[in-house]
Coordinates of C-alpha atoms and ligand atoms in Angstrom, one line a residue:
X1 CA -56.9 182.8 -133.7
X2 CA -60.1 181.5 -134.8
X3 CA -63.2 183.6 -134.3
X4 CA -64.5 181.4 -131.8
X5 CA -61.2 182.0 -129.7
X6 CA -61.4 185.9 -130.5
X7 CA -64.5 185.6 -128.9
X8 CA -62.2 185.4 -125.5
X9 CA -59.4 186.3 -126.2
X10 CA -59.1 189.7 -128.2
X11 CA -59.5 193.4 -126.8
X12 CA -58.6 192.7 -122.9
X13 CA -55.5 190.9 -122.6
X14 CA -54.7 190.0 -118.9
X15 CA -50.7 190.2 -117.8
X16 CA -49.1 188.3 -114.8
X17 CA -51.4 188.8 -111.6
X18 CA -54.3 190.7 -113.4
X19 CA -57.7 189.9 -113.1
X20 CA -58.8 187.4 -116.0
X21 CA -62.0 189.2 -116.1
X22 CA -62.5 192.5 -117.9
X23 CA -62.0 195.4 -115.4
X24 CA -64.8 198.0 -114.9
X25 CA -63.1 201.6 -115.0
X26 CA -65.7 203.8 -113.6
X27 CA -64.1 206.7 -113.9
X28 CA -65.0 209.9 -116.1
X29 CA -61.8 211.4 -115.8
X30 CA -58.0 209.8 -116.3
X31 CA -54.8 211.9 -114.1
X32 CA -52.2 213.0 -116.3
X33 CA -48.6 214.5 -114.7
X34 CA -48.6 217.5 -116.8
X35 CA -50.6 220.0 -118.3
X36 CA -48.4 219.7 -121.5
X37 CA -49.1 215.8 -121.7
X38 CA -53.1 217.1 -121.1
X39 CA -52.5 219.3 -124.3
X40 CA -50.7 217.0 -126.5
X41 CA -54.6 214.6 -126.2
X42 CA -56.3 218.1 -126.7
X43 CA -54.3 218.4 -130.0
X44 CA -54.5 214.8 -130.5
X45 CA -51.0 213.9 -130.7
X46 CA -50.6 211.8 -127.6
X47 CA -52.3 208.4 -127.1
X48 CA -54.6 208.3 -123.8
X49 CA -58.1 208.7 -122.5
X50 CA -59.2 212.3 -121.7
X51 CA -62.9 211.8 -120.8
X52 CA -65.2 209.3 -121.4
X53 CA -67.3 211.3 -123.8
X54 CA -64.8 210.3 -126.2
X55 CA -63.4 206.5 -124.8
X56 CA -62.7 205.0 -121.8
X57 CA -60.5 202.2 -121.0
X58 CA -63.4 199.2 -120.2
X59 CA -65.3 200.3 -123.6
X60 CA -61.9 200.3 -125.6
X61 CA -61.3 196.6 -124.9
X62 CA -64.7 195.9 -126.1
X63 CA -63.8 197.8 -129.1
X64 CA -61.1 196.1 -129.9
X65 CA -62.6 192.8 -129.5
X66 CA -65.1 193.6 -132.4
X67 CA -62.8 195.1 -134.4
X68 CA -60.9 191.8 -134.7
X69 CA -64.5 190.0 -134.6
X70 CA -64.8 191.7 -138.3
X71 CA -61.4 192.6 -139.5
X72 CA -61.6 196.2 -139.3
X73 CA -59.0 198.6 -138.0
X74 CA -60.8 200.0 -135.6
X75 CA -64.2 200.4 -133.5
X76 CA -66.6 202.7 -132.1
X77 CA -69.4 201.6 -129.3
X78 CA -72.5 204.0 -129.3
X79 CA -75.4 203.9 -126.4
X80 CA -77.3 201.9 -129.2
X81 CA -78.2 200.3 -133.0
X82 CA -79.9 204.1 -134.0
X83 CA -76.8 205.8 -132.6
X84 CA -74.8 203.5 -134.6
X85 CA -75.9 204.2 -137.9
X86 CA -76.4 207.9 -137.3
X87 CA -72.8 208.4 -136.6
X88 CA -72.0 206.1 -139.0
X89 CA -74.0 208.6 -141.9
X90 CA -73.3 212.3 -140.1
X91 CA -69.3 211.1 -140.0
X92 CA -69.6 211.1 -144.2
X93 CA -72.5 213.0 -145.0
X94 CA -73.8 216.8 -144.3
X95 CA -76.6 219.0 -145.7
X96 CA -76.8 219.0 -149.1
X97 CA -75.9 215.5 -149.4
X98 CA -77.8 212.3 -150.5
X99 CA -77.2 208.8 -150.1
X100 CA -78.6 205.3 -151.3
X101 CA -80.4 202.5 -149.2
X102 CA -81.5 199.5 -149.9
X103 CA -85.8 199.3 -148.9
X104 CA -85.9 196.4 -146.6
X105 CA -84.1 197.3 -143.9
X106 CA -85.1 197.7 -140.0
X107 CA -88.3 200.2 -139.8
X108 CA -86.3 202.4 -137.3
X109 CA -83.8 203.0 -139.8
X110 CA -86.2 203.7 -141.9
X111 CA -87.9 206.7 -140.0
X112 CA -84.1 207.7 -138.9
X113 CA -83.4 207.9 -143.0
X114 CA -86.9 209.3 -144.3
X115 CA -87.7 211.5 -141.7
X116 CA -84.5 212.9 -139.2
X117 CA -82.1 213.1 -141.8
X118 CA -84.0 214.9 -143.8
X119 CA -84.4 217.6 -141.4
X120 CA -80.6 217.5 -141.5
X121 CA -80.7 218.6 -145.1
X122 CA -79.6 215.1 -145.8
X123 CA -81.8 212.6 -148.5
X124 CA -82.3 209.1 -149.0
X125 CA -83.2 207.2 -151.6
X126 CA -85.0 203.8 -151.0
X127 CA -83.9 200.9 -153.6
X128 CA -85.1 197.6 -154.5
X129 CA -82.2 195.6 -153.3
X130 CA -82.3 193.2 -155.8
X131 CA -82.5 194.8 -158.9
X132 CA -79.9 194.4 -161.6
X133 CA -76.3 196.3 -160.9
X134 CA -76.9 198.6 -163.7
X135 CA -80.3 199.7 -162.3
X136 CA -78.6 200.5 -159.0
X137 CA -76.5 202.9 -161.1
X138 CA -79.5 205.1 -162.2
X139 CA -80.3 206.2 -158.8
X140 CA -76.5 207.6 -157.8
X141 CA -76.4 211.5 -158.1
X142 CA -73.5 213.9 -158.1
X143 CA -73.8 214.2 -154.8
X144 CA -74.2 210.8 -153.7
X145 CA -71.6 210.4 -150.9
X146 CA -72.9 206.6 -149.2
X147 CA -74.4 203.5 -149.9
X148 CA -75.7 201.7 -146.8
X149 CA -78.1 197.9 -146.4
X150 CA -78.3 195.2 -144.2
X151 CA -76.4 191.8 -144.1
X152 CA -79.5 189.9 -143.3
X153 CA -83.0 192.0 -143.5
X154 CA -84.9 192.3 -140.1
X155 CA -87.8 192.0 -140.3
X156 CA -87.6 190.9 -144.3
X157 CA -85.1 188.1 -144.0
X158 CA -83.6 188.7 -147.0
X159 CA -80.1 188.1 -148.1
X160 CA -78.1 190.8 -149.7
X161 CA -75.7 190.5 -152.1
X162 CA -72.9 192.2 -150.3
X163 CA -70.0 192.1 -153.4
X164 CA -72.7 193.5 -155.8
X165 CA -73.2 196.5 -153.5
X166 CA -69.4 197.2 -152.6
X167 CA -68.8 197.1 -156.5
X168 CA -71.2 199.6 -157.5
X169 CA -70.2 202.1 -154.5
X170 CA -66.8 201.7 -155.6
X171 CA -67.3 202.0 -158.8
X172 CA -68.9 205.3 -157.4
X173 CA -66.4 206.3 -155.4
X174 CA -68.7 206.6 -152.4
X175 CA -68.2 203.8 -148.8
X176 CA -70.5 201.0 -148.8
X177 CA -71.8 200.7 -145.0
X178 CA -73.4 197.4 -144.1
X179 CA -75.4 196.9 -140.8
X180 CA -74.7 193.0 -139.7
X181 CA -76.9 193.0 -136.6
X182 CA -78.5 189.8 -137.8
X183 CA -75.5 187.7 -138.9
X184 CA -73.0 189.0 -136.3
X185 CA -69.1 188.4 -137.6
X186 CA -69.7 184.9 -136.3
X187 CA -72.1 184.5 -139.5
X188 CA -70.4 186.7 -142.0
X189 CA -67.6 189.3 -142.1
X190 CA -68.9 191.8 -144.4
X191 CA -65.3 193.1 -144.9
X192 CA -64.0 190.3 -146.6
X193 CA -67.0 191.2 -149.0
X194 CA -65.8 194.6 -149.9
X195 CA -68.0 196.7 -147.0
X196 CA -66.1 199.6 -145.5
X197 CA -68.4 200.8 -142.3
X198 CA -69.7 198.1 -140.4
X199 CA -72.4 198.7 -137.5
X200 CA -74.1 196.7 -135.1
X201 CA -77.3 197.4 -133.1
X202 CA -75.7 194.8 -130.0
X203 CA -79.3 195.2 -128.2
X204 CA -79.4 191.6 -130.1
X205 CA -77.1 188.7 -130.6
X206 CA -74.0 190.3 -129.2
X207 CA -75.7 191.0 -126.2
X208 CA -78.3 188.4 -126.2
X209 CA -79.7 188.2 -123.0
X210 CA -82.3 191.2 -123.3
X211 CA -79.7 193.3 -121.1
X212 CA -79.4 196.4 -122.4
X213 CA -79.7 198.7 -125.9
X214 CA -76.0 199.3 -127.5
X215 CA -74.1 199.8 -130.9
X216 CA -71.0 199.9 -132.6
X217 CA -69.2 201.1 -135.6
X218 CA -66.4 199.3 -137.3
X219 CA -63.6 200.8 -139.7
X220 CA -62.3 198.6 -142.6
X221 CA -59.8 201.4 -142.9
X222 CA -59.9 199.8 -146.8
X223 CA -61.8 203.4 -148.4
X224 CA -59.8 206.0 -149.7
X225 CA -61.4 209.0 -148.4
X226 CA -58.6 210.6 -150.8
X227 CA -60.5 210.8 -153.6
X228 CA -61.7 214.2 -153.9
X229 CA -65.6 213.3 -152.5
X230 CA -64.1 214.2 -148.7
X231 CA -63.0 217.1 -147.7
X232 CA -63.9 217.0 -144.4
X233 CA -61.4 213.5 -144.1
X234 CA -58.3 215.7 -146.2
X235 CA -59.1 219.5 -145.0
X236 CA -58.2 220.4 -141.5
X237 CA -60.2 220.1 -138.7
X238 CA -60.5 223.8 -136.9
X239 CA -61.9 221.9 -134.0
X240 CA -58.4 219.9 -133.5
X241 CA -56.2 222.6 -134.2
X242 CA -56.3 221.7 -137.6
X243 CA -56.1 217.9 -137.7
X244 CA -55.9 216.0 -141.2
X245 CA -57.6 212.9 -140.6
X246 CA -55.9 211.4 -143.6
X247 CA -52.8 212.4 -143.0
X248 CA -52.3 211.9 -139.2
X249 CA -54.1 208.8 -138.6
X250 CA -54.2 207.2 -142.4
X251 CA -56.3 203.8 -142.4
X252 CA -58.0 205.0 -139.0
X253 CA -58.9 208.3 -140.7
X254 CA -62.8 207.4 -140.5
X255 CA -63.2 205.8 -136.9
X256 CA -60.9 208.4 -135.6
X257 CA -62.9 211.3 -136.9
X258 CA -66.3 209.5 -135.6
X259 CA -64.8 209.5 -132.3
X260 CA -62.8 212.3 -131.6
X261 CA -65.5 214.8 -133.8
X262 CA -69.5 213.1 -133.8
X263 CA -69.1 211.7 -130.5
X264 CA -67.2 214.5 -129.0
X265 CA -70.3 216.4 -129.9
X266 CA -73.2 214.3 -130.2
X267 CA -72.5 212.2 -126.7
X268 CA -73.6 208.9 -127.0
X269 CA -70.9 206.9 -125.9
X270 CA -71.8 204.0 -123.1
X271 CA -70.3 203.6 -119.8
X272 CA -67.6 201.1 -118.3
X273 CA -70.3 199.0 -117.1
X274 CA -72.4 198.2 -120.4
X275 CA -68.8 197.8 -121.9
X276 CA -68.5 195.0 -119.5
X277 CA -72.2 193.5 -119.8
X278 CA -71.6 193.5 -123.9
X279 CA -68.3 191.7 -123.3
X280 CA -69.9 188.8 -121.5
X281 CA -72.7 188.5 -124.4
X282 CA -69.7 188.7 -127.0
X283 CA -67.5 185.8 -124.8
X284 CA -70.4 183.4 -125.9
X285 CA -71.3 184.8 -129.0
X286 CA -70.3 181.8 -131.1
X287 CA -71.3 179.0 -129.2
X288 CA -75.0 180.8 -128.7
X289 CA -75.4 181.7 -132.6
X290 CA -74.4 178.0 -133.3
X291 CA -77.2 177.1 -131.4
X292 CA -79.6 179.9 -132.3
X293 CA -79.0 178.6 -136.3
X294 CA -79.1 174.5 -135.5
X295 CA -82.6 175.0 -134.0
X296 CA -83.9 177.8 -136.7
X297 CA -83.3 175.5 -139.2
X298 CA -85.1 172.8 -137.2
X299 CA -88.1 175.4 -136.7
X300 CA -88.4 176.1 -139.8
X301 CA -88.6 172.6 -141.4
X302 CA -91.1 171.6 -139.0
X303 CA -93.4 174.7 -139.9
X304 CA -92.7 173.9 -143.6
X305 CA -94.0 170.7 -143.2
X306 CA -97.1 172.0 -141.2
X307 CA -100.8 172.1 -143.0
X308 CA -101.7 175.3 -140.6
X309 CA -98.9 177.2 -141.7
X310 CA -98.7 179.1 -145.1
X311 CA -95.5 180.0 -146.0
X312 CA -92.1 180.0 -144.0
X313 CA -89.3 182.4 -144.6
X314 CA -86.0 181.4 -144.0
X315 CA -83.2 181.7 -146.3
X316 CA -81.8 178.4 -145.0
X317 CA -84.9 176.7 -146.5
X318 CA -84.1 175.0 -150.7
X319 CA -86.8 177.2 -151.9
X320 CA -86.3 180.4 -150.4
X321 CA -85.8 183.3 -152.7
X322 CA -82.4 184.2 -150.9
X323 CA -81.0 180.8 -150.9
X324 CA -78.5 180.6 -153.3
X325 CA -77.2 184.4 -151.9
X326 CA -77.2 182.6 -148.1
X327 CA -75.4 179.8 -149.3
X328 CA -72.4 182.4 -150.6
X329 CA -73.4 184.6 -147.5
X330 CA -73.7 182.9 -144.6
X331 CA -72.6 179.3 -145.0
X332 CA -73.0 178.6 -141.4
X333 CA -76.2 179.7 -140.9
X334 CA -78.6 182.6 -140.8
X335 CA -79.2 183.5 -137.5
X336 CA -82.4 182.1 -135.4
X337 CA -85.1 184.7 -137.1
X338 CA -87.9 183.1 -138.8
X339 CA -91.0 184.5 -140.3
X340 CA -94.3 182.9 -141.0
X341 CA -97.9 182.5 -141.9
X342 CA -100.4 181.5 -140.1
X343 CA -103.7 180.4 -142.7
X344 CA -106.4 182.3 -141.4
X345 CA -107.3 185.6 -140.2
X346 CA -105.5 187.8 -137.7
X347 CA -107.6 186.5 -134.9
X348 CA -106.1 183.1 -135.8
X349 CA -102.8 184.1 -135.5
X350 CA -103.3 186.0 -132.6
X351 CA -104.9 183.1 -130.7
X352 CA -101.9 180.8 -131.5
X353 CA -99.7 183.2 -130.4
X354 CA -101.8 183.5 -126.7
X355 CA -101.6 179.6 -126.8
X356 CA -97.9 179.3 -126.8
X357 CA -96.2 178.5 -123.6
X358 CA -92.6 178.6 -123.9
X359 CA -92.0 181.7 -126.5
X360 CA -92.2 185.2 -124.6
X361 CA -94.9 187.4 -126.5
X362 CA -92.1 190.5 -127.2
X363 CA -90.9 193.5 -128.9
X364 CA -87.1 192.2 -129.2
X365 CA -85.4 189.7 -131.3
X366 CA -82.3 188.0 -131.2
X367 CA -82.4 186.7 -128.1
X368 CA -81.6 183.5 -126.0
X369 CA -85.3 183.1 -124.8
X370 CA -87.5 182.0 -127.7
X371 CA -89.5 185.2 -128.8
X372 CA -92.7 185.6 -130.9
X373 CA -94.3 189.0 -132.2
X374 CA -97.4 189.7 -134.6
X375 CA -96.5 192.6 -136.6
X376 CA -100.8 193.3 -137.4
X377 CA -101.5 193.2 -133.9
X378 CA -98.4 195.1 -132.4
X379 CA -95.8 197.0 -134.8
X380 CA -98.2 197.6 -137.5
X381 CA -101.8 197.2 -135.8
X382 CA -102.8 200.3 -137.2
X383 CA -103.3 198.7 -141.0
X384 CA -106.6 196.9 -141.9
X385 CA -105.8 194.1 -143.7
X386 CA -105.4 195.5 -147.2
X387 CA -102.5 197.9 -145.9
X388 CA -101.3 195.0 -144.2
X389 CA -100.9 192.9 -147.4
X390 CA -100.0 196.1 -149.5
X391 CA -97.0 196.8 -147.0
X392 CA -96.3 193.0 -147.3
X393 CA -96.8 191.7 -144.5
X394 CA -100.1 188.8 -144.3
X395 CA -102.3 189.2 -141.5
X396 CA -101.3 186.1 -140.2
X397 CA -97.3 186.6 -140.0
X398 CA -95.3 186.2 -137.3
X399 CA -91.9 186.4 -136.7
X400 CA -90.3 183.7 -134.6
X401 CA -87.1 184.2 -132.7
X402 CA -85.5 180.9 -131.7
X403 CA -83.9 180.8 -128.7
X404 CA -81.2 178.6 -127.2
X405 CA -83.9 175.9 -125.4
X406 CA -84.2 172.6 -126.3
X407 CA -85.2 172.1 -129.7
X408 CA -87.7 169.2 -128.8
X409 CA -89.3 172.3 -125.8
X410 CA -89.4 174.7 -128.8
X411 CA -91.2 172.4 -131.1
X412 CA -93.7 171.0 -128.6
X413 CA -95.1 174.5 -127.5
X414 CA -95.5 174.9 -131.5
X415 CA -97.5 171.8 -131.5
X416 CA -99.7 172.6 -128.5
X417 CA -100.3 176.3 -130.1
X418 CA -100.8 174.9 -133.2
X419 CA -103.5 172.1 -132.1
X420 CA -105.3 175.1 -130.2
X421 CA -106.3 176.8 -133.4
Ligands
PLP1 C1 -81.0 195.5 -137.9 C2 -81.2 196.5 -136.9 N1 -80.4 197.6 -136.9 C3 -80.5 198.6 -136.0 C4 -81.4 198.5 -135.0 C5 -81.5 199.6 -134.0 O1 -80.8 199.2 -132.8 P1 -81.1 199.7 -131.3 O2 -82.5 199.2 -131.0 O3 -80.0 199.1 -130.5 O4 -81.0 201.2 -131.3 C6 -82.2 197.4 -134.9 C7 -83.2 197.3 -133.8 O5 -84.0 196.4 -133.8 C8 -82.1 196.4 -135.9 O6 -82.9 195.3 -135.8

């Protein structure tokens, strides 16, 4: 199947005389005939659901769906993005530990990286994502067990170069995780890069519609946790009567020890019904990001062309920094996030943004309404205008999600903000 047709067709797969629609199972609890078929799940030796802490049988469908979506071998959903990536890190790495992230990634990653983790005895270090390979190397340690970025930057929009990261991990012997919230596998399959933890915040395109927060985490099942760095993947597991992870469930060692272990424990697992929401956002995934990228790029040439705007970023644009890296990257588009300049002050951008019609003013990308934000006046209003240029980000920036509307609506409530300033 093409992953247009996995969009429908994978995870739920309807017999004779069953609903075609995904079935909500609101149930916490699953009946088993025996008390010795009840044991076998405690010991993990019998397939089934137990309690839907741990899965449930509406949420596994959805799993399965984006596992196929980006070719791994296996997927967890989490209650959202942050939950996602914390699993995603706690799974590999404990106190004592240190890992390696790439700078511009999403700000709430940031916090959960520079601040919680290190309260967990865990530390990051922050790199410049596109520096050379060999002055990546200098910042691994002997206890370097991860090395995690972003697809496609929010809010940096910039590209990363996905093979150059996987090499130097493996080289390292460590998992490379990759957050694709922005590209979604529609865009790019970081997998088939070399990536072996995939996440998702769904909150945005897989959902779409502004429905609910969600995440997910997908297994490659390609790392070889064998390698002496994990002894928590090859020692047993006192918690599972001594479990192996390696041994007894091989190339679903990781995703199987993130359910059965950090979720067990940490709880953040949704319920049947957000399972079902997420499955209609992922149904239309494809046809909605082809749309979201066919009027980005039209966005963005128009503002490019504009004498009131400054500078557009958009990797999809000849002379953006990332272009060559989107062309290997994300051939078919880079998602419907755009930032860009306003010339003038803050107020000027502030009073185009109160002009515009059509775009919500919102805290929320990726979305089938056409969303605008000012990071000076919202997300970062605490920075005078120095900061604000220090941090990189011009007092007259906004970032521009582009919905699903008519390109020719889109454009004209540009024009009418535009003539009001
Ligand atoms: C790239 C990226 N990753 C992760 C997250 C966190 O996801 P959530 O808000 O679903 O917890 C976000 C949220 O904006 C995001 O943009």
């Amino acid at each position: 199947m093409k992953i247009e047709t996995k969009c429908l067709h994978e995870g739920y797969k309807p017999g004779n005389g069953e609903p075609l629609a995904l079935p909500i199972y609101q149930s916490t609890t699953y009946n088993y005939d025996s008390t010795e078929h009840i044991g076998k799940l405690f010991d993990l030796t019998a397939e089934g659901h137990m309690y839907s802490r741990i899965s449930n049988p509406t949420v596994a469908a959805v799993e399965e769906k984006i596992a196929a979506l980006e070719g791994g071998v296996g997927a967890l959903c989490t209650t959202s993005g942050q939950a996602a990536i914390l699993i995603s890190i706690l799974n590999i790495l404990g106190a004592g530990d240190h890992f390696i992230s790439t700078s511009k990634i999403y700000g709430g990653t940031i916090n959960l990286f520079s601040v919680t983790l290190k309260k967990f005895g865990i530390e990051c270090t922050f790199v410049d994502q596109d520096l050379p390979e060999e002055e990546l190397q200098k910042y691994f340690k002997e206890n370097t067990k991860a090395v995690y970025g972003e697809t496609l930057a929010n809010p940096a929009l910039s590209v990363l170069d996905i093979e150059k990261f996987a090499r130097l991990a493996h080289k390292n012997n460590v998992p490379f995780i990759i957050d694709n919230t922005f590209a979604t596998p529609i865009l790019c399959r970081p997998i088939e890069y070399g990536a072996d933890i995939v996440v998702h915040s769904t909150t945005k395109y897989m959902d779409g519609q502004a429905i609910q927060v969600g995440g997910v985490i997908v297994d490659s099942g390609n790392f070889d946790w064998c390698n002496g760095k994990y002894k928590e993947f090859t020692e047993p597991d006192e918690s599972y009567h001594g479990v192996i992870y390696t041994k007894d469930f091989g190339k679903a060692a990781f995703i199987t020890k993130a359910r059965v272990q950090m979720m067990r424990d940490l709880g953040v697992y949704p319920s049947a019904n957000a399972a079902f929401l997420l499955n209609l956002g992922l149904q239309t995934l494809a046809v909605r990001i082809e749309r979201h990228c066919e009027n980005a790029k039209k966005v963005a040439e128009y503002l490019n062309n504009s004498e009131k705007v400054e500078f557009v970023n958009y990797p999809a644009l000849s002379d953006n920094k990332y272009y060559q890296l989107y062309k290997k990257y994300l051939p078919k588009g880079c998602s419907g996030v755009i930032s860009f300049a306003i010339k003038g002050t803050r107020e000027t951008a502030v009073k185009f943004m109160d002009s515009l019609k059509l775009a919500s003013n919102a805290v929320h990308v990726a979305d089938v309404h056409t969303l605008v934000l000012h990071p000076a006046s919202s997300t970062h209003r605490q920075l005078t205008d120095e900061q604000l240029v220090a941090a990189g980000i011009s007092p007259g920036l906004i970032r521009l999600s582009v919905g699903i509307e008519n390109i020719e609506d889109i454009i004209a409530d540009l024009e009418q903000g535009f003539e009001r300033i």
